[in-house]
Amino acid sequence: MIVHELRSPLDGIKKISEVLRSKTVKRNSQSFEEYLAMIYQNSSNMLNLINDILDLAKLEAGKFEVHPVSTDVKELIEKRVSFFKLLAEDKKIKLNSVIDPALPKQILADPEAINQSLNNFISNAIKFTDHGEVTVAAFVHNPDKRAVDEINALGIKLATSLPDEIKMTTPALFVAVADSGAGISGEGLSQLFGKFKQLSTNKLPVGKKGTGLGLSTVFGIVKQAEGHIEVESAPGRGTAFRIYLPLA
């Protein structure tokens, strides 16, 4: 499965490179820029998969380490949103971010845990959404308040029922990605974070299911950071992934 997932984008890069080398596409033309964007996206997909494999191997060997450092979360999120913007636009999906103005400029957190979560959540959200929007949100969760109340106060469009809301004892960075896509069944939710378990929906084109490593890796990283991860979804009603990362 992994070899197949690596072979497909490699084959795409090879074919696109052959077209560019033939000089049938004029440099600086719109087609030329589109081909470059495709190469960039395919190579990025391969790099993300390889990173997932390496991180999962470290987690299973007990060698994955969390390194909280001073992090500009707003900048980090904006870079991830910018990275996935082209992919979203290709599907005519609105990708936006809602970041609490009160979020400190620098917080002590592990940027790798945040990046891995965003990469997997956003890519899955775009993959499983045919129309509508994908929203990335972030704020510092106050353990004395309910996250659902904080979400509503900020006017964030997320699934907000939170029937089994996580109870934090310390302030935590709250990051969420919500979409208006196909949603996930109850059976799918119960298997979601298992290794090699794939999201199941009839909305996904054949050949686009992936390896199922991404969410399993994110789950392990968030747990290693002593955080919590939760998902809320229903068929036809979209999906919201949320993580809580305690602030040191």
mmCIF file of C-alpha atoms in Angstrom:
data_model
loop_
_atom_site.group_PDB
_atom_site.id
_atom_site.type_symbol
_atom_site.label_atom_id
_atom_site.label_comp_id
_atom_site.label_asym_id
_atom_site.label_seq_id
_atom_site.Cartn_x
_atom_site.Cartn_y
_atom_site.Cartn_z
ATOM 1 C CA MET A 1 0.000 0.000 0.000
ATOM 2 C CA ILE A 2 2.780 2.418 0.944
ATOM 3 C CA VAL A 3 4.777 1.596 -2.190
ATOM 4 C CA HIS A 4 1.695 2.259 -4.317
ATOM 5 C CA GLU A 5 1.110 5.593 -2.585
ATOM 6 C CA LEU A 6 4.706 6.614 -3.341
ATOM 7 C CA ARG A 7 4.688 5.291 -6.908
ATOM 8 C CA SER A 8 1.633 7.279 -8.036
ATOM 9 C CA PRO A 9 2.988 10.792 -7.321
ATOM 10 C CA LEU A 10 6.449 9.772 -8.550
ATOM 11 C CA ASP A 11 4.934 8.653 -11.832
ATOM 12 C CA GLY A 12 3.069 11.953 -12.051
ATOM 13 C CA ILE A 13 6.250 13.955 -11.463
ATOM 14 C CA LYS A 14 8.078 11.921 -14.110
ATOM 15 C CA LYS A 15 5.386 12.494 -16.746
ATOM 16 C CA ILE A 16 5.076 16.200 -15.982
ATOM 17 C CA SER A 17 8.858 16.599 -16.132
ATOM 18 C CA GLU A 18 8.899 14.906 -19.548
ATOM 19 C CA VAL A 19 6.312 17.391 -20.827
ATOM 20 C CA LEU A 20 8.317 20.340 -19.492
ATOM 21 C CA ARG A 21 11.551 18.972 -20.971
ATOM 22 C CA SER A 22 9.893 18.635 -24.391
ATOM 23 C CA LYS A 23 9.460 22.422 -24.375
ATOM 24 C CA THR A 24 5.932 22.132 -25.770
ATOM 25 C CA VAL A 25 4.763 24.289 -22.866
ATOM 26 C CA LYS A 26 5.991 27.876 -22.907
ATOM 27 C CA ARG A 27 7.874 29.043 -19.831
ATOM 28 C CA ASN A 28 5.949 31.560 -17.695
ATOM 29 C CA SER A 29 2.648 30.498 -19.276
ATOM 30 C CA GLN A 30 -0.314 29.525 -17.106
ATOM 31 C CA SER A 31 0.087 25.860 -18.063
ATOM 32 C CA PHE A 32 3.762 25.958 -17.115
ATOM 33 C CA GLU A 33 2.913 27.320 -13.659
ATOM 34 C CA GLU A 34 0.186 24.699 -13.221
ATOM 35 C CA TYR A 35 2.616 21.906 -14.052
ATOM 36 C CA LEU A 36 5.112 23.259 -11.516
ATOM 37 C CA ALA A 37 2.357 23.404 -8.903
ATOM 38 C CA MET A 38 1.486 19.761 -9.624
ATOM 39 C CA ILE A 39 5.116 18.718 -9.183
ATOM 40 C CA TYR A 40 5.274 20.631 -5.914
ATOM 41 C CA GLN A 41 2.046 19.068 -4.624
ATOM 42 C CA ASN A 42 3.023 15.516 -5.613
ATOM 43 C CA SER A 43 6.472 15.783 -4.057
ATOM 44 C CA SER A 44 4.951 17.301 -0.899
ATOM 45 C CA ASN A 45 2.493 14.405 -0.653
ATOM 46 C CA MET A 46 5.375 11.930 -0.829
ATOM 47 C CA LEU A 47 7.349 13.818 1.791
ATOM 48 C CA ASN A 48 4.346 13.871 4.134
ATOM 49 C CA LEU A 49 3.893 10.110 3.734
ATOM 50 C CA ILE A 50 7.572 9.445 4.411
ATOM 51 C CA ASN A 51 7.439 11.686 7.481
ATOM 52 C CA ASP A 52 4.373 9.772 8.714
ATOM 53 C CA ILE A 53 6.217 6.459 8.307
ATOM 54 C CA LEU A 54 9.301 7.729 10.162
ATOM 55 C CA ASP A 55 7.286 9.307 12.967
ATOM 56 C CA LEU A 56 5.138 6.203 13.397
ATOM 57 C CA ALA A 57 8.262 4.044 13.583
ATOM 58 C CA LYS A 58 9.692 6.342 16.272
ATOM 59 C CA LEU A 59 6.434 6.272 18.227
ATOM 60 C CA GLU A 60 6.243 2.479 18.145
ATOM 61 C CA ALA A 61 9.876 2.224 19.219
ATOM 62 C CA GLY A 62 9.302 4.689 22.069
ATOM 63 C CA LYS A 63 11.860 7.083 20.595
ATOM 64 C CA PHE A 64 9.635 9.971 19.542
ATOM 65 C CA GLU A 65 10.418 13.040 21.630
ATOM 66 C CA VAL A 66 8.316 16.131 22.205
ATOM 67 C CA HIS A 67 10.191 19.447 22.126
ATOM 68 C CA PRO A 68 8.115 22.433 23.303
ATOM 69 C CA VAL A 69 9.640 25.671 22.044
ATOM 70 C CA SER A 70 8.499 29.260 21.686
ATOM 71 C CA THR A 71 6.096 29.038 18.742
ATOM 72 C CA ASP A 72 4.133 31.575 16.714
ATOM 73 C CA VAL A 73 1.000 29.467 16.272
ATOM 74 C CA LYS A 74 -0.784 32.059 14.141
ATOM 75 C CA GLU A 75 2.076 32.168 11.650
ATOM 76 C CA LEU A 76 2.323 28.385 11.640
ATOM 77 C CA ILE A 77 -1.393 28.007 10.860
ATOM 78 C CA GLU A 78 -1.302 30.689 8.170
ATOM 79 C CA LYS A 79 1.567 28.885 6.433
ATOM 80 C CA ARG A 80 -0.339 25.584 6.454
ATOM 81 C CA VAL A 81 -3.485 27.282 5.120
ATOM 82 C CA SER A 82 -1.442 28.979 2.397
ATOM 83 C CA PHE A 83 0.167 25.654 1.473
ATOM 84 C CA PHE A 84 -3.217 23.946 0.979
ATOM 85 C CA LYS A 85 -4.890 26.950 -0.657
ATOM 86 C CA LEU A 86 -4.222 25.811 -4.227
ATOM 87 C CA LEU A 87 -5.550 22.328 -3.534
ATOM 88 C CA ALA A 88 -8.721 23.805 -2.040
ATOM 89 C CA GLU A 89 -9.196 26.238 -4.913
ATOM 90 C CA ASP A 90 -8.902 23.394 -7.425
ATOM 91 C CA LYS A 91 -11.978 21.842 -5.760
ATOM 92 C CA LYS A 92 -13.680 25.238 -5.385
ATOM 93 C CA ILE A 93 -13.608 24.900 -1.606
ATOM 94 C CA LYS A 94 -13.208 27.911 0.668
ATOM 95 C CA LEU A 95 -10.285 27.361 3.063
ATOM 96 C CA ASN A 96 -10.066 29.871 5.886
ATOM 97 C CA SER A 97 -8.728 30.313 9.391
ATOM 98 C CA VAL A 98 -10.236 31.802 12.548
ATOM 99 C CA ILE A 99 -7.623 32.630 15.158
ATOM 100 C CA ASP A 100 -8.475 34.205 18.481
ATOM 101 C CA PRO A 101 -7.049 37.785 18.531
ATOM 102 C CA ALA A 102 -6.112 37.108 22.169
ATOM 103 C CA LEU A 103 -3.865 34.193 21.184
ATOM 104 C CA PRO A 104 -0.366 35.112 22.441
ATOM 105 C CA LYS A 105 2.247 35.910 19.788
ATOM 106 C CA GLN A 106 4.497 33.199 21.207
ATOM 107 C CA ILE A 107 3.458 30.157 23.205
ATOM 108 C CA LEU A 108 5.479 27.207 24.458
ATOM 109 C CA ALA A 109 4.390 24.232 22.369
ATOM 110 C CA ASP A 110 5.740 21.554 20.034
ATOM 111 C CA PRO A 111 5.380 22.923 16.478
ATOM 112 C CA GLU A 112 5.829 19.408 15.061
ATOM 113 C CA ALA A 113 2.693 18.177 16.825
ATOM 114 C CA ILE A 114 0.740 21.154 15.503
ATOM 115 C CA ASN A 115 2.118 20.822 11.965
ATOM 116 C CA GLN A 116 1.452 17.100 11.750
ATOM 117 C CA SER A 117 -2.089 17.577 12.990
ATOM 118 C CA LEU A 118 -2.828 20.399 10.557
ATOM 119 C CA ASN A 119 -1.300 18.596 7.569
ATOM 120 C CA ASN A 120 -3.432 15.510 8.096
ATOM 121 C CA PHE A 121 -6.626 17.241 9.172
ATOM 122 C CA ILE A 122 -6.613 19.808 6.344
ATOM 123 C CA SER A 123 -5.661 17.349 3.605
ATOM 124 C CA ASN A 124 -8.390 14.927 4.739
ATOM 125 C CA ALA A 125 -10.939 17.738 5.000
ATOM 126 C CA ILE A 126 -10.261 18.871 1.427
ATOM 127 C CA LYS A 127 -10.210 15.290 0.155
ATOM 128 C CA PHE A 128 -13.620 14.482 1.648
ATOM 129 C CA THR A 129 -15.330 17.792 0.838
ATOM 130 C CA ASP A 130 -16.970 18.361 -2.540
ATOM 131 C CA HIS A 131 -18.276 21.862 -1.862
ATOM 132 C CA GLY A 132 -18.533 24.375 0.951
ATOM 133 C CA GLU A 133 -15.650 25.264 3.230
ATOM 134 C CA VAL A 134 -12.900 24.056 5.501
ATOM 135 C CA THR A 135 -12.170 26.075 8.645
ATOM 136 C CA VAL A 136 -9.030 26.037 10.790
ATOM 137 C CA ALA A 137 -9.433 27.519 14.263
ATOM 138 C CA ALA A 138 -7.155 28.132 17.240
ATOM 139 C CA PHE A 139 -7.319 29.668 20.701
ATOM 140 C CA VAL A 140 -6.005 29.069 24.216
ATOM 141 C CA HIS A 141 -8.512 26.943 26.097
ATOM 142 C CA ASN A 142 -9.268 28.000 29.659
ATOM 143 C CA PRO A 143 -9.761 24.851 31.803
ATOM 144 C CA ASP A 144 -12.391 26.716 33.844
ATOM 145 C CA LYS A 145 -14.559 27.136 30.733
ATOM 146 C CA ARG A 146 -16.291 24.784 28.323
ATOM 147 C CA ALA A 147 -14.595 24.604 24.928
ATOM 148 C CA VAL A 148 -17.982 24.748 23.219
ATOM 149 C CA ASP A 149 -18.690 28.115 24.883
ATOM 150 C CA GLU A 150 -15.285 29.452 23.806
ATOM 151 C CA ILE A 151 -15.928 28.291 20.236
ATOM 152 C CA ASN A 152 -19.319 29.992 20.133
ATOM 153 C CA ALA A 153 -17.954 33.192 21.683
ATOM 154 C CA LEU A 154 -15.430 33.466 18.858
ATOM 155 C CA GLY A 155 -18.089 32.811 16.236
ATOM 156 C CA ILE A 156 -16.221 29.787 14.903
ATOM 157 C CA LYS A 157 -18.189 27.537 12.577
ATOM 158 C CA LEU A 158 -17.421 24.113 13.996
ATOM 159 C CA ALA A 159 -19.430 21.110 15.048
ATOM 160 C CA THR A 160 -20.080 22.167 18.635
ATOM 161 C CA SER A 161 -22.139 19.558 20.430
ATOM 162 C CA LEU A 162 -19.031 18.059 22.106
ATOM 163 C CA PRO A 163 -21.029 15.356 23.938
ATOM 164 C CA ASP A 164 -17.928 13.992 25.701
ATOM 165 C CA GLU A 165 -15.945 17.183 26.041
ATOM 166 C CA ILE A 166 -12.349 16.807 27.201
ATOM 167 C CA LYS A 167 -11.691 18.115 30.702
ATOM 168 C CA MET A 168 -8.324 19.871 30.915
ATOM 169 C CA THR A 169 -6.693 20.811 34.211
ATOM 170 C CA THR A 170 -4.284 23.371 32.718
ATOM 171 C CA PRO A 171 -4.486 25.934 29.901
ATOM 172 C CA ALA A 172 -4.142 24.258 26.510
ATOM 173 C CA LEU A 173 -3.743 25.253 22.898
ATOM 174 C CA PHE A 174 -6.977 24.324 21.115
ATOM 175 C CA VAL A 175 -6.635 23.677 17.374
ATOM 176 C CA ALA A 176 -9.483 22.448 15.201
ATOM 177 C CA VAL A 177 -10.193 21.732 11.549
ATOM 178 C CA ALA A 178 -13.820 21.411 10.454
ATOM 179 C CA ASP A 179 -15.326 20.751 7.042
ATOM 180 C CA SER A 180 -18.708 20.594 5.350
ATOM 181 C CA GLY A 181 -17.891 17.300 3.669
ATOM 182 C CA ALA A 182 -19.248 13.771 3.485
ATOM 183 C CA GLY A 183 -18.883 12.991 7.178
ATOM 184 C CA ILE A 184 -18.012 9.669 8.822
ATOM 185 C CA SER A 185 -20.270 6.913 10.119
ATOM 186 C CA GLY A 186 -20.230 5.732 13.732
ATOM 187 C CA GLU A 187 -18.406 2.549 12.735
ATOM 188 C CA GLY A 188 -15.804 4.571 10.860
ATOM 189 C CA LEU A 189 -15.243 6.849 13.856
ATOM 190 C CA SER A 190 -14.510 3.894 16.121
ATOM 191 C CA GLN A 191 -11.662 2.752 13.839
ATOM 192 C CA LEU A 192 -10.425 6.154 12.762
ATOM 193 C CA PHE A 193 -7.076 6.291 14.552
ATOM 194 C CA GLY A 194 -6.021 2.691 13.906
ATOM 195 C CA LYS A 195 -2.942 2.093 11.791
ATOM 196 C CA PHE A 196 -3.794 1.404 8.122
ATOM 197 C CA LYS A 197 -7.460 2.203 8.813
ATOM 198 C CA GLN A 198 -8.902 4.391 6.069
ATOM 199 C CA LEU A 199 -11.697 6.923 6.195
ATOM 200 C CA SER A 200 -14.763 5.343 4.642
ATOM 201 C CA THR A 201 -17.188 7.268 2.453
ATOM 202 C CA ASN A 202 -18.871 6.825 -0.880
ATOM 203 C CA LYS A 203 -17.871 10.387 -1.753
ATOM 204 C CA LEU A 204 -14.201 9.528 -2.204
ATOM 205 C CA PRO A 205 -13.039 8.684 -5.747
ATOM 206 C CA VAL A 206 -11.466 5.291 -6.379
ATOM 207 C CA GLY A 207 -7.714 5.406 -5.815
ATOM 208 C CA LYS A 208 -7.817 8.341 -3.405
ATOM 209 C CA LYS A 209 -8.065 6.594 -0.049
ATOM 210 C CA GLY A 210 -4.463 6.802 1.125
ATOM 211 C CA THR A 211 -2.687 4.557 3.619
ATOM 212 C CA GLY A 212 -4.473 5.470 6.828
ATOM 213 C CA LEU A 213 -1.129 6.222 8.511
ATOM 214 C CA GLY A 214 -1.660 9.959 8.926
ATOM 215 C CA LEU A 215 -4.340 10.000 11.613
ATOM 216 C CA SER A 216 -2.677 7.149 13.490
ATOM 217 C CA THR A 217 0.546 9.154 13.565
ATOM 218 C CA VAL A 218 -1.211 12.337 14.709
ATOM 219 C CA PHE A 219 -2.946 10.396 17.478
ATOM 220 C CA GLY A 220 0.397 9.076 18.740
ATOM 221 C CA ILE A 221 2.111 12.465 18.568
ATOM 222 C CA VAL A 222 -0.685 14.267 20.416
ATOM 223 C CA LYS A 223 -0.701 11.594 23.139
ATOM 224 C CA GLN A 224 3.089 11.812 23.399
ATOM 225 C CA ALA A 225 2.686 15.562 23.954
ATOM 226 C CA GLU A 226 0.252 14.685 26.798
ATOM 227 C CA GLY A 227 -2.582 16.223 24.830
ATOM 228 C CA HIS A 228 -6.002 15.032 23.747
ATOM 229 C CA ILE A 229 -7.631 14.506 20.370
ATOM 230 C CA GLU A 230 -11.298 14.194 19.513
ATOM 231 C CA VAL A 231 -13.455 13.989 16.416
ATOM 232 C CA GLU A 232 -17.111 14.730 15.807
ATOM 233 C CA SER A 233 -18.838 13.715 12.595
ATOM 234 C CA ALA A 234 -21.969 12.326 10.996
ATOM 235 C CA PRO A 235 -22.708 11.239 7.412
ATOM 236 C CA GLY A 236 -23.642 14.267 5.320
ATOM 237 C CA ARG A 237 -22.908 16.732 8.124
ATOM 238 C CA GLY A 238 -19.156 17.207 7.881
ATOM 239 C CA THR A 239 -16.354 16.444 10.301
ATOM 240 C CA ALA A 240 -14.468 18.374 12.998
ATOM 241 C CA PHE A 241 -11.107 17.237 14.375
ATOM 242 C CA ARG A 242 -9.901 18.935 17.560
ATOM 243 C CA ILE A 243 -6.720 18.704 19.589
ATOM 244 C CA TYR A 244 -5.789 20.075 23.007
ATOM 245 C CA LEU A 245 -2.073 20.557 23.646
ATOM 246 C CA PRO A 246 -1.231 21.526 27.257
ATOM 247 C CA LEU A 247 0.901 24.633 27.546
ATOM 248 C CA ALA A 248 4.095 24.187 29.530
#
